[in-house]
mmCIF file of C-alpha atoms in Angstrom:
data_model
loop_
_atom_site.group_PDB
_atom_site.id
_atom_site.type_symbol
_atom_site.label_atom_id
_atom_site.label_comp_id
_atom_site.label_asym_id
_atom_site.label_seq_id
_atom_site.Cartn_x
_atom_site.Cartn_y
_atom_site.Cartn_z
ATOM 1 C CA UNK A 1 92.791 68.361 37.253
ATOM 2 C CA UNK A 2 96.236 67.075 38.119
ATOM 3 C CA UNK A 3 96.455 63.330 38.538
ATOM 4 C CA UNK A 4 95.706 62.144 42.050
ATOM 5 C CA UNK A 5 99.000 60.403 42.608
ATOM 6 C CA UNK A 6 102.510 59.952 41.307
ATOM 7 C CA UNK A 7 104.190 56.699 40.493
ATOM 8 C CA UNK A 8 107.678 55.617 39.572
ATOM 9 C CA UNK A 9 107.470 53.936 36.194
ATOM 10 C CA UNK A 10 108.704 50.470 35.520
ATOM 11 C CA UNK A 11 111.507 49.667 33.125
ATOM 12 C CA UNK A 12 109.339 49.814 29.972
ATOM 13 C CA UNK A 13 110.347 52.294 27.268
ATOM 14 C CA UNK A 14 108.171 55.365 26.936
ATOM 15 C CA UNK A 15 108.796 57.293 23.711
ATOM 16 C CA UNK A 16 106.655 60.216 22.610
ATOM 17 C CA UNK A 17 107.499 62.938 20.107
ATOM 18 C CA UNK A 18 104.894 65.317 21.442
ATOM 19 C CA UNK A 19 104.202 66.861 24.821
ATOM 20 C CA UNK A 20 101.424 65.168 26.775
ATOM 21 C CA UNK A 21 98.625 66.871 28.654
ATOM 22 C CA UNK A 22 98.710 66.436 32.422
ATOM 23 C CA UNK A 23 96.028 68.885 33.573
ATOM 24 C CA UNK A 24 93.827 71.785 32.543
ATOM 25 C CA UNK A 25 93.783 75.386 33.697
ATOM 26 C CA UNK A 26 90.453 76.749 32.538
ATOM 27 C CA UNK A 27 90.472 76.559 28.715
ATOM 28 C CA UNK A 28 94.267 76.044 28.715
ATOM 29 C CA UNK A 29 95.627 72.532 28.242
ATOM 30 C CA UNK A 30 98.711 72.227 30.423
ATOM 31 C CA UNK A 31 101.358 69.815 29.149
ATOM 32 C CA UNK A 32 104.338 68.280 30.913
ATOM 33 C CA UNK A 33 106.669 70.379 28.744
ATOM 34 C CA UNK A 34 104.962 73.593 29.896
ATOM 35 C CA UNK A 35 105.393 72.622 33.553
ATOM 36 C CA UNK A 36 109.045 71.765 32.997
ATOM 37 C CA UNK A 37 109.675 75.013 31.103
ATOM 38 C CA UNK A 38 108.101 77.047 33.911
ATOM 39 C CA UNK A 39 110.255 75.278 36.491
ATOM 40 C CA UNK A 40 113.401 76.023 34.471
ATOM 41 C CA UNK A 41 112.424 79.681 34.044
ATOM 42 C CA UNK A 42 111.833 80.120 37.768
ATOM 43 C CA UNK A 43 115.053 78.273 38.607
ATOM 44 C CA UNK A 44 117.110 80.471 36.267
ATOM 45 C CA UNK A 45 115.564 83.609 37.784
ATOM 46 C CA UNK A 46 116.381 82.455 41.317
ATOM 47 C CA UNK A 47 119.955 81.486 40.380
ATOM 48 C CA UNK A 48 120.702 84.754 38.584
ATOM 49 C CA UNK A 49 119.166 86.950 41.306
ATOM 50 C CA UNK A 50 121.145 85.105 43.973
ATOM 51 C CA UNK A 51 124.312 85.247 41.841
ATOM 52 C CA UNK A 52 123.912 89.013 41.393
ATOM 53 C CA UNK A 53 124.335 89.443 45.133
ATOM 54 C CA UNK A 54 127.420 87.229 45.258
ATOM 55 C CA UNK A 55 129.324 88.515 42.223
ATOM 56 C CA UNK A 56 131.991 91.011 43.283
ATOM 57 C CA UNK A 57 134.850 92.830 41.596
ATOM 58 C CA UNK A 58 137.259 90.417 43.263
ATOM 59 C CA UNK A 59 136.457 86.822 42.250
ATOM 60 C CA UNK A 60 135.219 84.473 44.971
ATOM 61 C CA UNK A 61 135.108 80.729 45.054
ATOM 62 C CA UNK A 62 131.801 78.902 44.857
ATOM 63 C CA UNK A 63 128.866 78.627 42.490
ATOM 64 C CA UNK A 64 128.847 82.408 42.072
ATOM 65 C CA UNK A 65 132.184 82.099 40.310
ATOM 66 C CA UNK A 66 130.689 79.482 37.975
ATOM 67 C CA UNK A 67 128.006 81.987 36.965
ATOM 68 C CA UNK A 68 130.712 84.582 36.330
ATOM 69 C CA UNK A 69 132.522 82.150 34.038
ATOM 70 C CA UNK A 70 129.319 81.452 32.091
ATOM 71 C CA UNK A 71 128.557 85.170 31.752
ATOM 72 C CA UNK A 72 132.068 85.897 30.547
ATOM 73 C CA UNK A 73 131.776 83.070 28.036
ATOM 74 C CA UNK A 74 128.510 84.510 26.695
ATOM 75 C CA UNK A 75 130.063 87.988 26.456
ATOM 76 C CA UNK A 76 133.054 86.670 24.525
ATOM 77 C CA UNK A 77 130.726 84.714 22.240
ATOM 78 C CA UNK A 78 128.608 87.797 21.504
ATOM 79 C CA UNK A 79 131.684 89.985 21.078
ATOM 80 C CA UNK A 80 132.846 87.652 18.331
ATOM 81 C CA UNK A 81 129.481 88.061 16.601
ATOM 82 C CA UNK A 82 129.023 91.831 16.933
ATOM 83 C CA UNK A 83 132.697 92.762 16.840
ATOM 84 C CA UNK A 84 132.187 95.103 19.792
ATOM 85 C CA UNK A 85 132.414 94.549 23.527
ATOM 86 C CA UNK A 86 129.901 97.344 24.137
ATOM 87 C CA UNK A 87 127.281 95.704 21.929
ATOM 88 C CA UNK A 88 127.982 92.338 23.544
ATOM 89 C CA UNK A 89 127.268 93.802 26.988
ATOM 90 C CA UNK A 90 124.184 95.603 25.643
ATOM 91 C CA UNK A 91 122.581 92.478 24.178
ATOM 92 C CA UNK A 92 123.886 89.932 26.698
ATOM 93 C CA UNK A 93 120.740 89.944 28.915
ATOM 94 C CA UNK A 94 118.574 88.804 25.995
ATOM 95 C CA UNK A 95 120.827 86.346 24.202
ATOM 96 C CA UNK A 96 122.325 85.166 27.489
ATOM 97 C CA UNK A 97 118.831 84.231 28.653
ATOM 98 C CA UNK A 98 118.342 82.017 25.607
ATOM 99 C CA UNK A 99 121.727 80.390 26.238
ATOM 100 C CA UNK A 100 121.082 79.734 29.931
ATOM 101 C CA UNK A 101 117.532 78.470 29.388
ATOM 102 C CA UNK A 102 118.492 75.963 26.696
ATOM 103 C CA UNK A 103 121.580 74.804 28.596
ATOM 104 C CA UNK A 104 119.711 74.321 31.872
ATOM 105 C CA UNK A 105 116.658 72.830 30.166
ATOM 106 C CA UNK A 106 118.644 70.166 28.300
ATOM 107 C CA UNK A 107 120.967 69.404 31.215
ATOM 108 C CA UNK A 108 118.270 68.983 33.862
ATOM 109 C CA UNK A 109 116.363 66.828 31.391
ATOM 110 C CA UNK A 110 118.863 64.068 32.165
ATOM 111 C CA UNK A 111 117.725 63.841 35.796
ATOM 112 C CA UNK A 112 115.776 60.680 36.761
ATOM 113 C CA UNK A 113 112.695 62.704 37.749
ATOM 114 C CA UNK A 114 112.294 63.961 34.163
ATOM 115 C CA UNK A 115 110.569 61.472 31.903
ATOM 116 C CA UNK A 116 108.469 58.362 32.496
ATOM 117 C CA UNK A 117 110.150 57.555 35.836
ATOM 118 C CA UNK A 118 107.737 59.974 37.546
ATOM 119 C CA UNK A 119 104.236 60.123 36.114
ATOM 120 C CA UNK A 120 100.714 61.218 36.923
ATOM 121 C CA UNK A 121 97.379 59.663 36.089
ATOM 122 C CA UNK A 122 95.348 61.756 33.653
ATOM 123 C CA UNK A 123 92.299 60.534 31.740
ATOM 124 C CA UNK A 124 92.992 57.023 32.973
ATOM 125 C CA UNK A 125 96.538 56.925 31.570
ATOM 126 C CA UNK A 126 99.951 57.258 33.155
ATOM 127 C CA UNK A 127 101.584 60.392 31.729
ATOM 128 C CA UNK A 128 105.133 61.650 32.512
ATOM 129 C CA UNK A 129 104.916 64.657 34.817
ATOM 130 C CA UNK A 130 107.923 66.420 33.307
ATOM 131 C CA UNK A 131 109.245 66.613 29.754
ATOM 132 C CA UNK A 132 112.079 68.883 28.521
ATOM 133 C CA UNK A 133 110.632 72.071 27.024
ATOM 134 C CA UNK A 134 112.995 71.817 24.063
ATOM 135 C CA UNK A 135 111.753 68.268 23.371
ATOM 136 C CA UNK A 136 108.362 69.756 22.478
ATOM 137 C CA UNK A 137 108.110 71.177 18.948
ATOM 138 C CA UNK A 138 105.596 73.765 20.152
ATOM 139 C CA UNK A 139 108.142 74.919 22.717
ATOM 140 C CA UNK A 140 111.007 75.276 20.253
ATOM 141 C CA UNK A 141 108.762 77.095 17.760
ATOM 142 C CA UNK A 142 107.749 79.517 20.528
ATOM 143 C CA UNK A 143 111.420 80.110 21.372
ATOM 144 C CA UNK A 144 112.354 80.635 17.713
ATOM 145 C CA UNK A 145 109.477 83.070 17.143
ATOM 146 C CA UNK A 146 110.432 84.982 20.295
ATOM 147 C CA UNK A 147 114.065 85.157 19.181
ATOM 148 C CA UNK A 148 113.251 86.440 15.681
ATOM 149 C CA UNK A 149 110.777 88.996 17.068
ATOM 150 C CA UNK A 150 113.477 90.254 19.448
ATOM 151 C CA UNK A 151 115.894 90.512 16.518
ATOM 152 C CA UNK A 152 113.407 92.718 14.649
ATOM 153 C CA UNK A 153 112.712 94.908 17.683
ATOM 154 C CA UNK A 154 116.385 95.342 18.575
ATOM 155 C CA UNK A 155 117.284 96.106 14.968
ATOM 156 C CA UNK A 156 114.620 98.813 14.739
ATOM 157 C CA UNK A 157 115.656 100.205 18.118
ATOM 158 C CA UNK A 158 119.323 100.326 17.125
ATOM 159 C CA UNK A 159 118.964 101.990 13.717
ATOM 160 C CA UNK A 160 115.382 103.076 13.174
ATOM 161 C CA UNK A 161 112.587 101.674 11.065
ATOM 162 C CA UNK A 162 113.825 103.112 7.765
ATOM 163 C CA UNK A 163 117.273 101.538 7.907
ATOM 164 C CA UNK A 164 115.763 98.309 9.161
ATOM 165 C CA UNK A 165 113.591 98.123 6.049
ATOM 166 C CA UNK A 166 116.655 98.870 3.925
ATOM 167 C CA UNK A 167 118.079 95.617 5.231
ATOM 168 C CA UNK A 168 115.396 93.883 3.148
ATOM 169 C CA UNK A 169 114.557 96.268 0.293
ATOM 170 C CA UNK A 170 117.759 98.423 0.040
ATOM 171 C CA UNK A 171 117.362 102.185 -0.377
ATOM 172 C CA UNK A 172 115.412 101.778 -3.655
ATOM 173 C CA UNK A 173 112.444 99.564 -2.713
ATOM 174 C CA UNK A 174 110.330 100.517 -5.754
ATOM 175 C CA UNK A 175 112.777 98.820 -8.076
ATOM 176 C CA UNK A 176 111.049 95.561 -9.110
ATOM 177 C CA UNK A 177 114.219 93.528 -8.627
ATOM 178 C CA UNK A 178 114.842 95.025 -5.168
ATOM 179 C CA UNK A 179 111.200 94.411 -4.255
ATOM 180 C CA UNK A 180 111.451 90.748 -5.267
ATOM 181 C CA UNK A 181 114.709 90.251 -3.377
ATOM 182 C CA UNK A 182 113.232 92.022 -0.348
ATOM 183 C CA UNK A 183 110.240 89.707 -0.295
ATOM 184 C CA UNK A 184 112.600 86.747 -0.436
ATOM 185 C CA UNK A 185 114.506 88.211 2.530
ATOM 186 C CA UNK A 186 111.253 88.566 4.494
ATOM 187 C CA UNK A 187 110.343 84.966 3.638
ATOM 188 C CA UNK A 188 113.809 83.999 4.855
ATOM 189 C CA UNK A 189 112.869 85.159 8.363
ATOM 190 C CA UNK A 190 110.164 82.478 8.451
ATOM 191 C CA UNK A 191 112.610 79.823 7.266
ATOM 192 C CA UNK A 192 114.932 80.902 10.088
ATOM 193 C CA UNK A 193 112.144 80.207 12.572
ATOM 194 C CA UNK A 194 111.643 76.758 11.073
ATOM 195 C CA UNK A 195 115.374 76.027 11.055
ATOM 196 C CA UNK A 196 115.963 77.133 14.657
ATOM 197 C CA UNK A 197 112.970 75.250 16.039
ATOM 198 C CA UNK A 198 113.510 71.984 14.164
ATOM 199 C CA UNK A 199 117.241 71.844 14.900
ATOM 200 C CA UNK A 200 116.708 72.298 18.626
ATOM 201 C CA UNK A 201 113.696 69.979 18.818
ATOM 202 C CA UNK A 202 115.200 67.080 16.867
ATOM 203 C CA UNK A 203 118.509 67.093 18.745
ATOM 204 C CA UNK A 204 116.766 67.133 22.111
ATOM 205 C CA UNK A 205 114.072 64.586 21.195
ATOM 206 C CA UNK A 206 116.585 62.126 19.752
ATOM 207 C CA UNK A 207 118.697 62.485 22.880
ATOM 208 C CA UNK A 208 115.696 61.724 25.071
ATOM 209 C CA UNK A 209 115.002 58.575 23.052
ATOM 210 C CA UNK A 210 118.612 57.407 23.311
ATOM 211 C CA UNK A 211 118.694 57.897 27.066
ATOM 212 C CA UNK A 212 115.338 56.108 27.467
ATOM 213 C CA UNK A 213 116.466 53.123 25.388
ATOM 214 C CA UNK A 214 119.836 52.654 27.093
ATOM 215 C CA UNK A 215 118.385 53.218 30.575
ATOM 216 C CA UNK A 216 115.699 50.594 29.904
ATOM 217 C CA UNK A 217 118.320 48.086 28.799
ATOM 218 C CA UNK A 218 120.368 48.678 31.917
ATOM 219 C CA UNK A 219 117.460 48.431 34.350
ATOM 220 C CA UNK A 220 115.615 45.514 32.741
ATOM 221 C CA UNK A 221 118.653 43.252 32.381
ATOM 222 C CA UNK A 222 120.338 44.213 35.624
ATOM 223 C CA UNK A 223 123.496 45.410 33.919
ATOM 224 C CA UNK A 224 125.864 47.968 35.385
ATOM 225 C CA UNK A 225 124.616 51.596 35.264
ATOM 226 C CA UNK A 226 128.023 52.520 33.814
ATOM 227 C CA UNK A 227 126.694 51.446 30.409
ATOM 228 C CA UNK A 228 124.516 54.564 30.179
ATOM 229 C CA UNK A 229 127.185 57.060 31.315
ATOM 230 C CA UNK A 230 128.677 57.622 27.823
ATOM 231 C CA UNK A 231 125.223 58.504 26.474
ATOM 232 C CA UNK A 232 124.618 60.941 29.334
ATOM 233 C CA UNK A 233 128.012 62.590 28.804
ATOM 234 C CA UNK A 234 127.291 62.887 25.098
ATOM 235 C CA UNK A 235 123.912 64.505 25.815
ATOM 236 C CA UNK A 236 125.552 67.036 28.137
ATOM 237 C CA UNK A 237 127.909 67.935 25.289
ATOM 238 C CA UNK A 238 124.974 68.221 22.876
ATOM 239 C CA UNK A 239 123.127 70.440 25.376
ATOM 240 C CA UNK A 240 126.025 72.897 25.387
ATOM 241 C CA UNK A 241 126.376 72.799 21.606
ATOM 242 C CA UNK A 242 122.660 73.428 21.028
ATOM 243 C CA UNK A 243 122.640 76.350 23.453
ATOM 244 C CA UNK A 244 125.693 77.795 21.682
ATOM 245 C CA UNK A 245 124.297 77.301 18.156
ATOM 246 C CA UNK A 246 120.879 78.797 18.934
ATOM 247 C CA UNK A 247 122.411 81.832 20.656
ATOM 248 C CA UNK A 248 125.064 82.469 18.007
ATOM 249 C CA UNK A 249 122.610 82.142 15.132
ATOM 250 C CA UNK A 250 120.065 84.543 16.617
ATOM 251 C CA UNK A 251 122.800 87.031 17.535
ATOM 252 C CA UNK A 252 124.244 86.728 14.022
ATOM 253 C CA UNK A 253 120.845 87.569 12.512
ATOM 254 C CA UNK A 254 120.806 90.803 14.528
ATOM 255 C CA UNK A 255 124.432 91.547 13.707
ATOM 256 C CA UNK A 256 123.804 91.115 9.988
ATOM 257 C CA UNK A 257 120.763 93.393 10.076
ATOM 258 C CA UNK A 258 122.676 96.153 11.862
ATOM 259 C CA UNK A 259 125.805 95.776 9.736
ATOM 260 C CA UNK A 260 123.757 95.766 6.519
ATOM 261 C CA UNK A 261 122.122 99.065 7.424
ATOM 262 C CA UNK A 262 125.464 100.549 8.478
ATOM 263 C CA UNK A 263 126.914 99.586 5.089
ATOM 264 C CA UNK A 264 124.028 101.380 3.382
ATOM 265 C CA UNK A 265 124.680 104.374 5.593
ATOM 266 C CA UNK A 266 128.349 104.469 4.518
ATOM 267 C CA UNK A 267 127.281 104.204 0.875
ATOM 268 C CA UNK A 268 124.883 107.136 1.288
ATOM 269 C CA UNK A 269 127.622 109.264 2.870
ATOM 270 C CA UNK A 270 130.038 108.350 0.060
ATOM 271 C CA UNK A 271 127.455 109.250 -2.600
ATOM 272 C CA UNK A 272 126.759 112.586 -0.894
ATOM 273 C CA UNK A 273 130.452 113.481 -0.691
ATOM 274 C CA UNK A 274 130.948 112.505 -4.346
ATOM 275 C CA UNK A 275 128.026 114.673 -5.411
ATOM 276 C CA UNK A 276 129.440 117.639 -3.504
ATOM 277 C CA UNK A 277 132.826 117.188 -5.179
ATOM 278 C CA UNK A 278 131.174 117.090 -8.603
ATOM 279 C CA UNK A 279 129.234 120.249 -7.833
ATOM 280 C CA UNK A 280 132.374 121.988 -6.604
ATOM 281 C CA UNK A 281 134.238 120.981 -9.780
ATOM 282 C CA UNK A 282 131.507 122.281 -12.088
ATOM 283 C CA UNK A 283 131.420 125.614 -10.334
#
């Protein structure tokens, strides 16, 4: 069960590249990254539900206006990927959720309560209670798998299963060369999962280490806390960049799948019209 008490850690450096178990829930091992991810998910839900009631046609001042700015930014970002405002609005709830979760997860990870400053006792050891979800490789792999699965589902929903398969195997899948290229394309989906998860994990984990090292130096030697501010500002910038990169890449994968099938559709129409012209000329 959860450790019996909390403690504020001393100034020693705690560095761990994996999430640490803090409790059990039946057969499930609950880690500090899972707790942190759940908190972020609930917080995002509360913020967005509350913002929905405050957002009006006429802009108002306050945090509701900040949410409007973020939503508009996500819409413009997706419009640049899909080339259509309608598609951007259609897919914004899904890709916007990824953007908001990563941004909030990495930003709140800079708070003093996240990390070794607040810990619990589990199995006789002091373990940090909270760890950024994106600083756990299992967490980033889960996010990448979820994103790629959504890309497949949305692609099939937008154009049908047949055209979705044509994205990999063209309209002549029995051709040995097309079959080989299609298998490479399918394998590429797994490499995308690896790329998305590792990029997000490494950037977040390295940032956590940097903050831990500089914070320890400041606290242990009694130096001014201003020494760690540049690192924190840099990590805030990285948090925004990682949220942007993850969202744009996943949206681009969907855009390419849809555009590829649309190109095949135009080719089929062109071939049909050409055949009709040939038939008309021979008659």
